[in-house]
PDB file of N, CA, C and O in Angstrom:
ATOM      1  N   UNK A  25       0.839  -1.186   0.000  1.00 45.00           N
ATOM      2  CA  UNK A  25       0.000   0.000   0.000  1.00 45.00           C
ATOM      3  C   UNK A  25       0.877   1.239   0.000  1.00 45.00           C
ATOM      4  O   UNK A  25       1.862   1.310   0.689  1.00 45.00           O
ATOM      5  N   UNK A  26       0.491   2.219  -0.737  1.00 45.00           N
ATOM      6  CA  UNK A  26       1.274   3.437  -0.902  1.00 45.00           C
ATOM      7  C   UNK A  26       0.884   4.481   0.136  1.00 45.00           C
ATOM      8  O   UNK A  26      -0.262   4.572   0.558  1.00 45.00           O
ATOM      9  N   UNK A  27       1.855   5.278   0.536  1.00 48.00           N
ATOM     10  CA  UNK A  27       1.596   6.401   1.440  1.00 48.00           C
ATOM     11  C   UNK A  27       1.336   7.672   0.655  1.00 48.00           C
ATOM     12  O   UNK A  27       1.580   8.765   1.149  1.00 48.00           O
ATOM     13  N   UNK A  28       0.868   7.549  -0.543  1.00 44.00           N
ATOM     14  CA  UNK A  28       0.635   8.675  -1.436  1.00 44.00           C
ATOM     15  C   UNK A  28      -0.480   9.547  -0.863  1.00 44.00           C
ATOM     16  O   UNK A  28      -1.628   9.137  -0.782  1.00 44.00           O
ATOM     17  N   UNK A  29      -0.145  10.767  -0.427  1.00 45.00           N
ATOM     18  CA  UNK A  29      -1.140  11.653   0.170  1.00 45.00           C
ATOM     19  C   UNK A  29      -1.459  12.841  -0.732  1.00 45.00           C
ATOM     20  O   UNK A  29      -2.417  13.541  -0.507  1.00 45.00           O
ATOM     21  N   UNK A  30      -0.654  13.061  -1.738  1.00 48.00           N
ATOM     22  CA  UNK A  30      -0.877  14.167  -2.654  1.00 48.00           C
ATOM     23  C   UNK A  30      -2.034  13.826  -3.582  1.00 48.00           C
ATOM     24  O   UNK A  30      -2.154  12.711  -4.063  1.00 48.00           O
ATOM     25  N   UNK A  31      -2.916  14.783  -3.804  1.00 54.00           N
ATOM     26  CA  UNK A  31      -4.074  14.545  -4.666  1.00 54.00           C
ATOM     27  C   UNK A  31      -3.626  14.274  -6.099  1.00 54.00           C
ATOM     28  O   UNK A  31      -2.754  14.958  -6.620  1.00 54.00           O
ATOM     29  N   UNK A  32      -4.232  13.274  -6.698  1.00 54.00           N
ATOM     30  CA  UNK A  32      -3.943  12.979  -8.101  1.00 54.00           C
ATOM     31  C   UNK A  32      -4.571  14.063  -8.959  1.00 54.00           C
ATOM     32  O   UNK A  32      -5.682  14.519  -8.687  1.00 54.00           O
ATOM     33  N   UNK A  33      -3.883  14.475 -10.013  1.00 68.00           N
ATOM     34  CA  UNK A  33      -4.478  15.494 -10.881  1.00 68.00           C
ATOM     35  C   UNK A  33      -5.704  14.917 -11.577  1.00 68.00           C
ATOM     36  O   UNK A  33      -5.758  13.738 -11.896  1.00 68.00           O
ATOM     37  N   UNK A  34      -6.692  15.757 -11.779  1.00 79.00           N
ATOM     38  CA  UNK A  34      -7.888  15.293 -12.468  1.00 79.00           C
ATOM     39  C   UNK A  34      -7.554  15.099 -13.940  1.00 79.00           C
ATOM     40  O   UNK A  34      -6.602  15.699 -14.446  1.00 79.00           O
ATOM     41  N   UNK A  35      -8.349  14.319 -14.629  1.00 88.00           N
ATOM     42  CA  UNK A  35      -8.098  14.164 -16.068  1.00 88.00           C
ATOM     43  C   UNK A  35      -8.359  15.470 -16.824  1.00 88.00           C
ATOM     44  O   UNK A  35      -8.030  15.592 -17.987  1.00 88.00           O
ATOM     45  N   UNK A  36      -8.921  16.444 -16.115  1.00 95.00           N
ATOM     46  CA  UNK A  36      -9.255  17.717 -16.742  1.00 95.00           C
ATOM     47  C   UNK A  36      -8.355  18.853 -16.277  1.00 95.00           C
ATOM     48  O   UNK A  36      -8.674  20.020 -16.512  1.00 95.00           O
ATOM     49  N   UNK A  37      -7.230  18.540 -15.665  1.00 96.00           N
ATOM     50  CA  UNK A  37      -6.312  19.578 -15.180  1.00 96.00           C
ATOM     51  C   UNK A  37      -5.837  20.469 -16.322  1.00 96.00           C
ATOM     52  O   UNK A  37      -5.779  21.697 -16.168  1.00 96.00           O
ATOM     53  N   UNK A  38      -5.519  19.881 -17.454  1.00 96.00           N
ATOM     54  CA  UNK A  38      -5.077  20.674 -18.609  1.00 96.00           C
ATOM     55  C   UNK A  38      -6.209  21.562 -19.129  1.00 96.00           C
ATOM     56  O   UNK A  38      -5.979  22.708 -19.512  1.00 96.00           O
ATOM     57  N   UNK A  39      -7.427  21.029 -19.125  1.00 97.00           N
ATOM     58  CA  UNK A  39      -8.590  21.803 -19.567  1.00 97.00           C
ATOM     59  C   UNK A  39      -8.792  22.991 -18.631  1.00 97.00           C
ATOM     60  O   UNK A  39      -8.971  24.126 -19.085  1.00 97.00           O
ATOM     61  N   UNK A  40      -8.744  22.731 -17.320  1.00 97.00           N
ATOM     62  CA  UNK A  40      -8.906  23.816 -16.348  1.00 97.00           C
ATOM     63  C   UNK A  40      -7.836  24.880 -16.521  1.00 97.00           C
ATOM     64  O   UNK A  40      -8.135  26.079 -16.512  1.00 97.00           O
ATOM     65  N   UNK A  41      -6.605  24.451 -16.683  1.00 97.00           N
ATOM     66  CA  UNK A  41      -5.500  25.398 -16.846  1.00 97.00           C
ATOM     67  C   UNK A  41      -5.691  26.271 -18.083  1.00 97.00           C
ATOM     68  O   UNK A  41      -5.535  27.495 -18.028  1.00 97.00           O
ATOM     69  N   UNK A  42      -6.058  25.650 -19.191  1.00 97.00           N
ATOM     70  CA  UNK A  42      -6.254  26.379 -20.433  1.00 97.00           C
ATOM     71  C   UNK A  42      -7.411  27.380 -20.299  1.00 97.00           C
ATOM     72  O   UNK A  42      -7.304  28.536 -20.718  1.00 97.00           O
ATOM     73  N   UNK A  43      -8.517  26.940 -19.685  1.00 98.00           N
ATOM     74  CA  UNK A  43      -9.665  27.824 -19.533  1.00 98.00           C
ATOM     75  C   UNK A  43      -9.395  28.932 -18.515  1.00 98.00           C
ATOM     76  O   UNK A  43      -9.884  30.053 -18.684  1.00 98.00           O
ATOM     77  N   UNK A  44      -8.607  28.649 -17.493  1.00 98.00           N
ATOM     78  CA  UNK A  44      -8.209  29.705 -16.542  1.00 98.00           C
ATOM     79  C   UNK A  44      -7.427  30.791 -17.261  1.00 98.00           C
ATOM     80  O   UNK A  44      -7.652  31.983 -17.029  1.00 98.00           O
ATOM     81  N   UNK A  45      -6.521  30.384 -18.132  1.00 98.00           N
ATOM     82  CA  UNK A  45      -5.748  31.360 -18.912  1.00 98.00           C
ATOM     83  C   UNK A  45      -6.654  32.143 -19.865  1.00 98.00           C
ATOM     84  O   UNK A  45      -6.548  33.362 -19.977  1.00 98.00           O
ATOM     85  N   UNK A  46      -7.534  31.422 -20.534  1.00 97.00           N
ATOM     86  CA  UNK A  46      -8.422  32.046 -21.517  1.00 97.00           C
ATOM     87  C   UNK A  46      -9.385  33.049 -20.871  1.00 97.00           C
ATOM     88  O   UNK A  46      -9.685  34.085 -21.453  1.00 97.00           O
ATOM     89  N   UNK A  47      -9.848  32.756 -19.670  1.00 97.00           N
ATOM     90  CA  UNK A  47     -10.830  33.600 -19.009  1.00 97.00           C
ATOM     91  C   UNK A  47     -10.240  34.395 -17.844  1.00 97.00           C
ATOM     92  O   UNK A  47     -10.983  34.895 -17.000  1.00 97.00           O
ATOM     93  N   UNK A  48      -8.923  34.548 -17.832  1.00 96.00           N
ATOM     94  CA  UNK A  48      -8.263  35.336 -16.788  1.00 96.00           C
ATOM     95  C   UNK A  48      -8.807  36.763 -16.821  1.00 96.00           C
ATOM     96  O   UNK A  48      -8.996  37.344 -17.886  1.00 96.00           O
ATOM     97  N   UNK A  49      -9.095  37.309 -15.678  1.00 94.00           N
ATOM     98  CA  UNK A  49      -9.643  38.653 -15.607  1.00 94.00           C
ATOM     99  C   UNK A  49     -11.146  38.693 -15.779  1.00 94.00           C
ATOM    100  O   UNK A  49     -11.769  39.739 -15.588  1.00 94.00           O
ATOM    101  N   UNK A  50     -11.740  37.572 -16.166  1.00 95.00           N
ATOM    102  CA  UNK A  50     -13.191  37.487 -16.337  1.00 95.00           C
ATOM    103  C   UNK A  50     -13.789  36.592 -15.261  1.00 95.00           C
ATOM    104  O   UNK A  50     -14.776  36.951 -14.622  1.00 95.00           O
ATOM    105  N   UNK A  51     -13.186  35.413 -15.083  1.00 96.00           N
ATOM    106  CA  UNK A  51     -13.672  34.440 -14.104  1.00 96.00           C
ATOM    107  C   UNK A  51     -12.525  33.992 -13.208  1.00 96.00           C
ATOM    108  O   UNK A  51     -11.387  33.854 -13.668  1.00 96.00           O
ATOM    109  N   UNK A  52     -12.860  33.709 -11.963  1.00 97.00           N
ATOM    110  CA  UNK A  52     -11.862  33.175 -11.028  1.00 97.00           C
ATOM    111  C   UNK A  52     -11.584  31.708 -11.349  1.00 97.00           C
ATOM    112  O   UNK A  52     -12.370  31.047 -12.043  1.00 97.00           O
ATOM    113  N   UNK A  53     -10.480  31.213 -10.841  1.00 97.00           N
ATOM    114  CA  UNK A  53     -10.132  29.805 -11.033  1.00 97.00           C
ATOM    115  C   UNK A  53     -11.204  28.902 -10.425  1.00 97.00           C
ATOM    116  O   UNK A  53     -11.508  27.830 -10.966  1.00 97.00           O
ATOM    117  N   UNK A  54     -11.803  29.339  -9.338  1.00 97.00           N
ATOM    118  CA  UNK A  54     -12.869  28.559  -8.701  1.00 97.00           C
ATOM    119  C   UNK A  54     -14.069  28.415  -9.625  1.00 97.00           C
ATOM    120  O   UNK A  54     -14.649  27.333  -9.750  1.00 97.00           O
ATOM    121  N   UNK A  55     -14.428  29.486 -10.304  1.00 97.00           N
ATOM    122  CA  UNK A  55     -15.542  29.442 -11.243  1.00 97.00           C
ATOM    123  C   UNK A  55     -15.225  28.509 -12.408  1.00 97.00           C
ATOM    124  O   UNK A  55     -16.075  27.712 -12.828  1.00 97.00           O
ATOM    125  N   UNK A  56     -14.012  28.589 -12.909  1.00 98.00           N
ATOM    126  CA  UNK A  56     -13.604  27.697 -14.004  1.00 98.00           C
ATOM    127  C   UNK A  56     -13.691  26.244 -13.552  1.00 98.00           C
ATOM    128  O   UNK A  56     -14.243  25.395 -14.264  1.00 98.00           O
ATOM    129  N   UNK A  57     -13.188  25.952 -12.369  1.00 97.00           N
ATOM    130  CA  UNK A  57     -13.230  24.580 -11.847  1.00 97.00           C
ATOM    131  C   UNK A  57     -14.667  24.094 -11.723  1.00 97.00           C
ATOM    132  O   UNK A  57     -14.983  22.963 -12.104  1.00 97.00           O
ATOM    133  N   UNK A  58     -15.542  24.943 -11.194  1.00 97.00           N
ATOM    134  CA  UNK A  58     -16.955  24.554 -11.057  1.00 97.00           C
ATOM    135  C   UNK A  58     -17.584  24.268 -12.416  1.00 97.00           C
ATOM    136  O   UNK A  58     -18.362  23.326 -12.563  1.00 97.00           O
ATOM    137  N   UNK A  59     -17.262  25.075 -13.410  1.00 97.00           N
ATOM    138  CA  UNK A  59     -17.808  24.857 -14.756  1.00 97.00           C
ATOM    139  C   UNK A  59     -17.279  23.564 -15.368  1.00 97.00           C
ATOM    140  O   UNK A  59     -18.023  22.840 -16.033  1.00 97.00           O
ATOM    141  N   UNK A  60     -16.016  23.280 -15.157  1.00 98.00           N
ATOM    142  CA  UNK A  60     -15.437  22.029 -15.668  1.00 98.00           C
ATOM    143  C   UNK A  60     -16.097  20.837 -14.981  1.00 98.00           C
ATOM    144  O   UNK A  60     -16.451  19.849 -15.639  1.00 98.00           O
ATOM    145  N   UNK A  61     -16.291  20.931 -13.670  1.00 97.00           N
ATOM    146  CA  UNK A  61     -16.947  19.836 -12.949  1.00 97.00           C
ATOM    147  C   UNK A  61     -18.385  19.646 -13.424  1.00 97.00           C
ATOM    148  O   UNK A  61     -18.833  18.516 -13.633  1.00 97.00           O
ATOM    149  N   UNK A  62     -19.103  20.755 -13.605  1.00 97.00           N
ATOM    150  CA  UNK A  62     -20.487  20.665 -14.094  1.00 97.00           C
ATOM    151  C   UNK A  62     -20.522  20.071 -15.499  1.00 97.00           C
ATOM    152  O   UNK A  62     -21.398  19.246 -15.808  1.00 97.00           O
ATOM    153  N   UNK A  63     -19.590  20.470 -16.335  1.00 98.00           N
ATOM    154  CA  UNK A  63     -19.515  19.938 -17.699  1.00 98.00           C
ATOM    155  C   UNK A  63     -19.225  18.441 -17.680  1.00 98.00           C
ATOM    156  O   UNK A  63     -19.810  17.677 -18.454  1.00 98.00           O
ATOM    157  N   UNK A  64     -18.347  18.033 -16.791  1.00 97.00           N
ATOM    158  CA  UNK A  64     -18.010  16.607 -16.648  1.00 97.00           C
ATOM    159  C   UNK A  64     -19.256  15.805 -16.299  1.00 97.00           C
ATOM    160  O   UNK A  64     -19.585  14.820 -16.970  1.00 97.00           O
ATOM    161  N   UNK A  65     -19.968  16.224 -15.261  1.00 96.00           N
ATOM    162  CA  UNK A  65     -21.149  15.474 -14.828  1.00 96.00           C
ATOM    163  C   UNK A  65     -22.273  15.554 -15.858  1.00 96.00           C
ATOM    164  O   UNK A  65     -22.980  14.566 -16.082  1.00 96.00           O
ATOM    165  N   UNK A  66     -22.432  16.691 -16.495  1.00 96.00           N
ATOM    166  CA  UNK A  66     -23.447  16.816 -17.538  1.00 96.00           C
ATOM    167  C   UNK A  66     -23.174  15.903 -18.717  1.00 96.00           C
ATOM    168  O   UNK A  66     -24.078  15.247 -19.233  1.00 96.00           O
ATOM    169  N   UNK A  67     -21.916  15.845 -19.130  1.00 96.00           N
ATOM    170  CA  UNK A  67     -21.548  14.973 -20.248  1.00 96.00           C
ATOM    171  C   UNK A  67     -21.785  13.513 -19.900  1.00 96.00           C
ATOM    172  O   UNK A  67     -22.316  12.745 -20.717  1.00 96.00           O
ATOM    173  N   UNK A  68     -21.426  13.128 -18.684  1.00 96.00           N
ATOM    174  CA  UNK A  68     -21.657  11.741 -18.257  1.00 96.00           C
ATOM    175  C   UNK A  68     -23.144  11.406 -18.266  1.00 96.00           C
ATOM    176  O   UNK A  68     -23.545  10.327 -18.720  1.00 96.00           O
ATOM    177  N   UNK A  69     -23.938  12.329 -17.773  1.00 96.00           N
ATOM    178  CA  UNK A  69     -25.374  12.079 -17.680  1.00 96.00           C
ATOM    179  C   UNK A  69     -26.028  11.982 -19.051  1.00 96.00           C
ATOM    180  O   UNK A  69     -26.886  11.142 -19.283  1.00 96.00           O
ATOM    181  N   UNK A  70     -25.608  12.823 -19.978  1.00 95.00           N
ATOM    182  CA  UNK A  70     -26.257  12.868 -21.286  1.00 95.00           C
ATOM    183  C   UNK A  70     -25.704  11.826 -22.253  1.00 95.00           C
ATOM    184  O   UNK A  70     -26.459  11.159 -22.956  1.00 95.00           O
ATOM    185  N   UNK A  71     -24.378  11.696 -22.299  1.00 94.00           N
ATOM    186  CA  UNK A  71     -23.781  10.819 -23.309  1.00 94.00           C
ATOM    187  C   UNK A  71     -23.202   9.525 -22.740  1.00 94.00           C
ATOM    188  O   UNK A  71     -22.895   8.616 -23.500  1.00 94.00           O
ATOM    189  N   UNK A  72     -22.996   9.489 -21.427  1.00 95.00           N
ATOM    190  CA  UNK A  72     -22.423   8.293 -20.814  1.00 95.00           C
ATOM    191  C   UNK A  72     -20.909   8.308 -20.767  1.00 95.00           C
ATOM    192  O   UNK A  72     -20.292   7.393 -20.242  1.00 95.00           O
ATOM    193  N   UNK A  73     -20.283   9.322 -21.316  1.00 94.00           N
ATOM    194  CA  UNK A  73     -18.825   9.454 -21.243  1.00 94.00           C
ATOM    195  C   UNK A  73     -18.480  10.932 -21.167  1.00 94.00           C
ATOM    196  O   UNK A  73     -19.316  11.793 -21.442  1.00 94.00           O
ATOM    197  N   UNK A  74     -17.265  11.219 -20.781  1.00 94.00           N
ATOM    198  CA  UNK A  74     -16.858  12.622 -20.625  1.00 94.00           C
ATOM    199  C   UNK A  74     -15.427  12.795 -21.107  1.00 94.00           C
ATOM    200  O   UNK A  74     -14.499  12.974 -20.316  1.00 94.00           O
ATOM    201  N   UNK A  75     -15.241  12.725 -22.413  1.00 95.00           N
ATOM    202  CA  UNK A  75     -13.918  12.932 -23.000  1.00 95.00           C
ATOM    203  C   UNK A  75     -13.482  14.366 -22.711  1.00 95.00           C
ATOM    204  O   UNK A  75     -14.300  15.289 -22.749  1.00 95.00           O
ATOM    205  N   UNK A  76     -12.208  14.582 -22.400  1.00 96.00           N
ATOM    206  CA  UNK A  76     -11.751  15.938 -22.080  1.00 96.00           C
ATOM    207  C   UNK A  76     -12.120  16.995 -23.116  1.00 96.00           C
ATOM    208  O   UNK A  76     -12.459  18.122 -22.749  1.00 96.00           O
ATOM    209  N   UNK A  77     -12.110  16.656 -24.399  1.00 96.00           N
ATOM    210  CA  UNK A  77     -12.464  17.670 -25.408  1.00 96.00           C
ATOM    211  C   UNK A  77     -13.938  18.056 -25.317  1.00 96.00           C
ATOM    212  O   UNK A  77     -14.294  19.223 -25.519  1.00 96.00           O
ATOM    213  N   UNK A  78     -14.803  17.111 -24.990  1.00 96.00           N
ATOM    214  CA  UNK A  78     -16.220  17.407 -24.807  1.00 96.00           C
ATOM    215  C   UNK A  78     -16.424  18.263 -23.561  1.00 96.00           C
ATOM    216  O   UNK A  78     -17.151  19.257 -23.586  1.00 96.00           O
ATOM    217  N   UNK A  79     -15.759  17.895 -22.479  1.00 97.00           N
ATOM    218  CA  UNK A  79     -15.850  18.664 -21.239  1.00 97.00           C
ATOM    219  C   UNK A  79     -15.351  20.089 -21.469  1.00 97.00           C
ATOM    220  O   UNK A  79     -15.967  21.059 -21.010  1.00 97.00           O
ATOM    221  N   UNK A  80     -14.281  20.233 -22.219  1.00 97.00           N
ATOM    222  CA  UNK A  80     -13.740  21.568 -22.530  1.00 97.00           C
ATOM    223  C   UNK A  80     -14.763  22.414 -23.287  1.00 97.00           C
ATOM    224  O   UNK A  80     -14.992  23.576 -22.941  1.00 97.00           O
ATOM    225  N   UNK A  81     -15.381  21.848 -24.301  1.00 97.00           N
ATOM    226  CA  UNK A  81     -16.353  22.608 -25.100  1.00 97.00           C
ATOM    227  C   UNK A  81     -17.555  23.036 -24.261  1.00 97.00           C
ATOM    228  O   UNK A  81     -18.019  24.171 -24.359  1.00 97.00           O
ATOM    229  N   UNK A  82     -18.061  22.125 -23.433  1.00 97.00           N
ATOM    230  CA  UNK A  82     -19.216  22.446 -22.592  1.00 97.00           C
ATOM    231  C   UNK A  82     -18.842  23.516 -21.566  1.00 97.00           C
ATOM    232  O   UNK A  82     -19.576  24.492 -21.383  1.00 97.00           O
ATOM    233  N   UNK A  83     -17.707  23.351 -20.903  1.00 98.00           N
ATOM    234  CA  UNK A  83     -17.272  24.314 -19.888  1.00 98.00           C
ATOM    235  C   UNK A  83     -17.043  25.692 -20.504  1.00 98.00           C
ATOM    236  O   UNK A  83     -17.412  26.713 -19.918  1.00 98.00           O
ATOM    237  N   UNK A  84     -16.455  25.730 -21.692  1.00 98.00           N
ATOM    238  CA  UNK A  84     -16.221  27.011 -22.363  1.00 98.00           C
ATOM    239  C   UNK A  84     -17.561  27.712 -22.642  1.00 98.00           C
ATOM    240  O   UNK A  84     -17.688  28.918 -22.446  1.00 98.00           O
ATOM    241  N   UNK A  85     -18.563  26.971 -23.069  1.00 98.00           N
ATOM    242  CA  UNK A  85     -19.888  27.553 -23.297  1.00 98.00           C
ATOM    243  C   UNK A  85     -20.451  28.124 -22.001  1.00 98.00           C
ATOM    244  O   UNK A  85     -21.000  29.227 -21.981  1.00 98.00           O
ATOM    245  N   UNK A  86     -20.341  27.366 -20.910  1.00 97.00           N
ATOM    246  CA  UNK A  86     -20.805  27.844 -19.605  1.00 97.00           C
ATOM    247  C   UNK A  86     -20.126  29.165 -19.250  1.00 97.00           C
ATOM    248  O   UNK A  86     -20.787  30.114 -18.808  1.00 97.00           O
ATOM    249  N   UNK A  87     -18.821  29.213 -19.431  1.00 98.00           N
ATOM    250  CA  UNK A  87     -18.053  30.407 -19.068  1.00 98.00           C
ATOM    251  C   UNK A  87     -18.427  31.602 -19.946  1.00 98.00           C
ATOM    252  O   UNK A  87     -18.506  32.729 -19.454  1.00 98.00           O
ATOM    253  N   UNK A  88     -18.683  31.368 -21.219  1.00 98.00           N
ATOM    254  CA  UNK A  88     -19.123  32.451 -22.103  1.00 98.00           C
ATOM    255  C   UNK A  88     -20.476  32.994 -21.650  1.00 98.00           C
ATOM    256  O   UNK A  88     -20.686  34.210 -21.629  1.00 98.00           O
ATOM    257  N   UNK A  89     -21.392  32.099 -21.308  1.00 97.00           N
ATOM    258  CA  UNK A  89     -22.717  32.527 -20.859  1.00 97.00           C
ATOM    259  C   UNK A  89     -22.599  33.324 -19.558  1.00 97.00           C
ATOM    260  O   UNK A  89     -23.222  34.374 -19.405  1.00 97.00           O
ATOM    261  N   UNK A  90     -21.795  32.844 -18.613  1.00 96.00           N
ATOM    262  CA  UNK A  90     -21.605  33.576 -17.359  1.00 96.00           C
ATOM    263  C   UNK A  90     -21.012  34.959 -17.602  1.00 96.00           C
ATOM    264  O   UNK A  90     -21.402  35.939 -16.957  1.00 96.00           O
ATOM    265  N   UNK A  91     -20.078  35.061 -18.531  1.00 96.00           N
ATOM    266  CA  UNK A  91     -19.480  36.361 -18.856  1.00 96.00           C
ATOM    267  C   UNK A  91     -20.516  37.293 -19.470  1.00 96.00           C
ATOM    268  O   UNK A  91     -20.551  38.487 -19.159  1.00 96.00           O
ATOM    269  N   UNK A  92     -21.366  36.765 -20.335  1.00 96.00           N
ATOM    270  CA  UNK A  92     -22.418  37.568 -20.957  1.00 96.00           C
ATOM    271  C   UNK A  92     -23.395  38.079 -19.904  1.00 96.00           C
ATOM    272  O   UNK A  92     -23.752  39.256 -19.897  1.00 96.00           O
ATOM    273  N   UNK A  93     -23.824  37.213 -18.999  1.00 94.00           N
ATOM    274  CA  UNK A  93     -24.740  37.626 -17.938  1.00 94.00           C
ATOM    275  C   UNK A  93     -24.105  38.705 -17.073  1.00 94.00           C
ATOM    276  O   UNK A  93     -24.744  39.710 -16.746  1.00 94.00           O
ATOM    277  N   UNK A  94     -22.832  38.522 -16.723  1.00 89.00           N
ATOM    278  CA  UNK A  94     -22.144  39.514 -15.890  1.00 89.00           C
ATOM    279  C   UNK A  94     -22.039  40.859 -16.617  1.00 89.00           C
ATOM    280  O   UNK A  94     -22.208  41.916 -15.997  1.00 89.00           O
ATOM    281  N   UNK A  95     -21.788  40.836 -17.903  1.00 90.00           N
ATOM    282  CA  UNK A  95     -21.659  42.097 -18.651  1.00 90.00           C
ATOM    283  C   UNK A  95     -23.001  42.805 -18.774  1.00 90.00           C
ATOM    284  O   UNK A  95     -23.049  44.033 -18.801  1.00 90.00           O
ATOM    285  N   UNK A  96     -24.079  42.070 -18.862  1.00 90.00           N
ATOM    286  CA  UNK A  96     -25.403  42.669 -18.958  1.00 90.00           C
ATOM    287  C   UNK A  96     -25.860  43.287 -17.654  1.00 90.00           C
ATOM    288  O   UNK A  96     -26.651  44.207 -17.639  1.00 90.00           O
ATOM    289  N   UNK A  97     -25.355  42.759 -16.553  1.00 87.00           N
ATOM    290  CA  UNK A  97     -25.699  43.307 -15.231  1.00 87.00           C
ATOM    291  C   UNK A  97     -24.981  44.632 -14.978  1.00 87.00           C
ATOM    292  O   UNK A  97     -25.377  45.401 -14.143  1.00 87.00           O
ATOM    293  N   UNK A  98     -23.895  44.824 -15.705  1.00 71.00           N
ATOM    294  CA  UNK A  98     -23.153  46.078 -15.619  1.00 71.00           C
ATOM    295  C   UNK A  98     -22.248  46.090 -14.489  1.00 71.00           C
ATOM    296  O   UNK A  98     -21.781  46.753 -13.768  1.00 71.00           O
TER     297      UNK A  98
END
Protein backbone atom coordinates (compact mmCIF):
# COMPACT_ATOMS: atom_id res chain seq x y z
CA UNK A 1 0.00 0.00 0.00
CA UNK A 2 1.27 3.44 -0.90
CA UNK A 3 1.60 6.40 1.44
CA UNK A 4 0.64 8.68 -1.44
CA UNK A 5 -1.14 11.65 0.17
CA UNK A 6 -0.88 14.17 -2.65
CA UNK A 7 -4.07 14.55 -4.67
CA UNK A 8 -3.94 12.98 -8.10
CA UNK A 9 -4.48 15.49 -10.88
CA UNK A 10 -7.89 15.29 -12.47
CA UNK A 11 -8.10 14.16 -16.07
CA UNK A 12 -9.26 17.72 -16.74
CA UNK A 13 -6.31 19.58 -15.18
CA UNK A 14 -5.08 20.67 -18.61
CA UNK A 15 -8.59 21.80 -19.57
CA UNK A 16 -8.91 23.82 -16.35
CA UNK A 17 -5.50 25.40 -16.85
CA UNK A 18 -6.25 26.38 -20.43
CA UNK A 19 -9.66 27.82 -19.53
CA UNK A 20 -8.21 29.71 -16.54
CA UNK A 21 -5.75 31.36 -18.91
CA UNK A 22 -8.42 32.05 -21.52
CA UNK A 23 -10.83 33.60 -19.01
CA UNK A 24 -8.26 35.34 -16.79
CA UNK A 25 -9.64 38.65 -15.61
CA UNK A 26 -13.19 37.49 -16.34
CA UNK A 27 -13.67 34.44 -14.10
CA UNK A 28 -11.86 33.18 -11.03
CA UNK A 29 -10.13 29.80 -11.03
CA UNK A 30 -12.87 28.56 -8.70
CA UNK A 31 -15.54 29.44 -11.24
CA UNK A 32 -13.60 27.70 -14.00
CA UNK A 33 -13.23 24.58 -11.85
CA UNK A 34 -16.95 24.55 -11.06
CA UNK A 35 -17.81 24.86 -14.76
CA UNK A 36 -15.44 22.03 -15.67
CA UNK A 37 -16.95 19.84 -12.95
CA UNK A 38 -20.49 20.66 -14.09
CA UNK A 39 -19.51 19.94 -17.70
CA UNK A 40 -18.01 16.61 -16.65
CA UNK A 41 -21.15 15.47 -14.83
CA UNK A 42 -23.45 16.82 -17.54
CA UNK A 43 -21.55 14.97 -20.25
CA UNK A 44 -21.66 11.74 -18.26
CA UNK A 45 -25.37 12.08 -17.68
CA UNK A 46 -26.26 12.87 -21.29
CA UNK A 47 -23.78 10.82 -23.31
CA UNK A 48 -22.42 8.29 -20.81
CA UNK A 49 -18.83 9.45 -21.24
CA UNK A 50 -16.86 12.62 -20.62
CA UNK A 51 -13.92 12.93 -23.00
CA UNK A 52 -11.75 15.94 -22.08
CA UNK A 53 -12.46 17.67 -25.41
CA UNK A 54 -16.22 17.41 -24.81
CA UNK A 55 -15.85 18.66 -21.24
CA UNK A 56 -13.74 21.57 -22.53
CA UNK A 57 -16.35 22.61 -25.10
CA UNK A 58 -19.22 22.45 -22.59
CA UNK A 59 -17.27 24.31 -19.89
CA UNK A 60 -16.22 27.01 -22.36
CA UNK A 61 -19.89 27.55 -23.30
CA UNK A 62 -20.80 27.84 -19.60
CA UNK A 63 -18.05 30.41 -19.07
CA UNK A 64 -19.12 32.45 -22.10
CA UNK A 65 -22.72 32.53 -20.86
CA UNK A 66 -21.61 33.58 -17.36
CA UNK A 67 -19.48 36.36 -18.86
CA UNK A 68 -22.42 37.57 -20.96
CA UNK A 69 -24.74 37.63 -17.94
CA UNK A 70 -22.14 39.51 -15.89
CA UNK A 71 -21.66 42.10 -18.65
CA UNK A 72 -25.40 42.67 -18.96
CA UNK A 73 -25.70 43.31 -15.23
CA UNK A 74 -23.15 46.08 -15.62
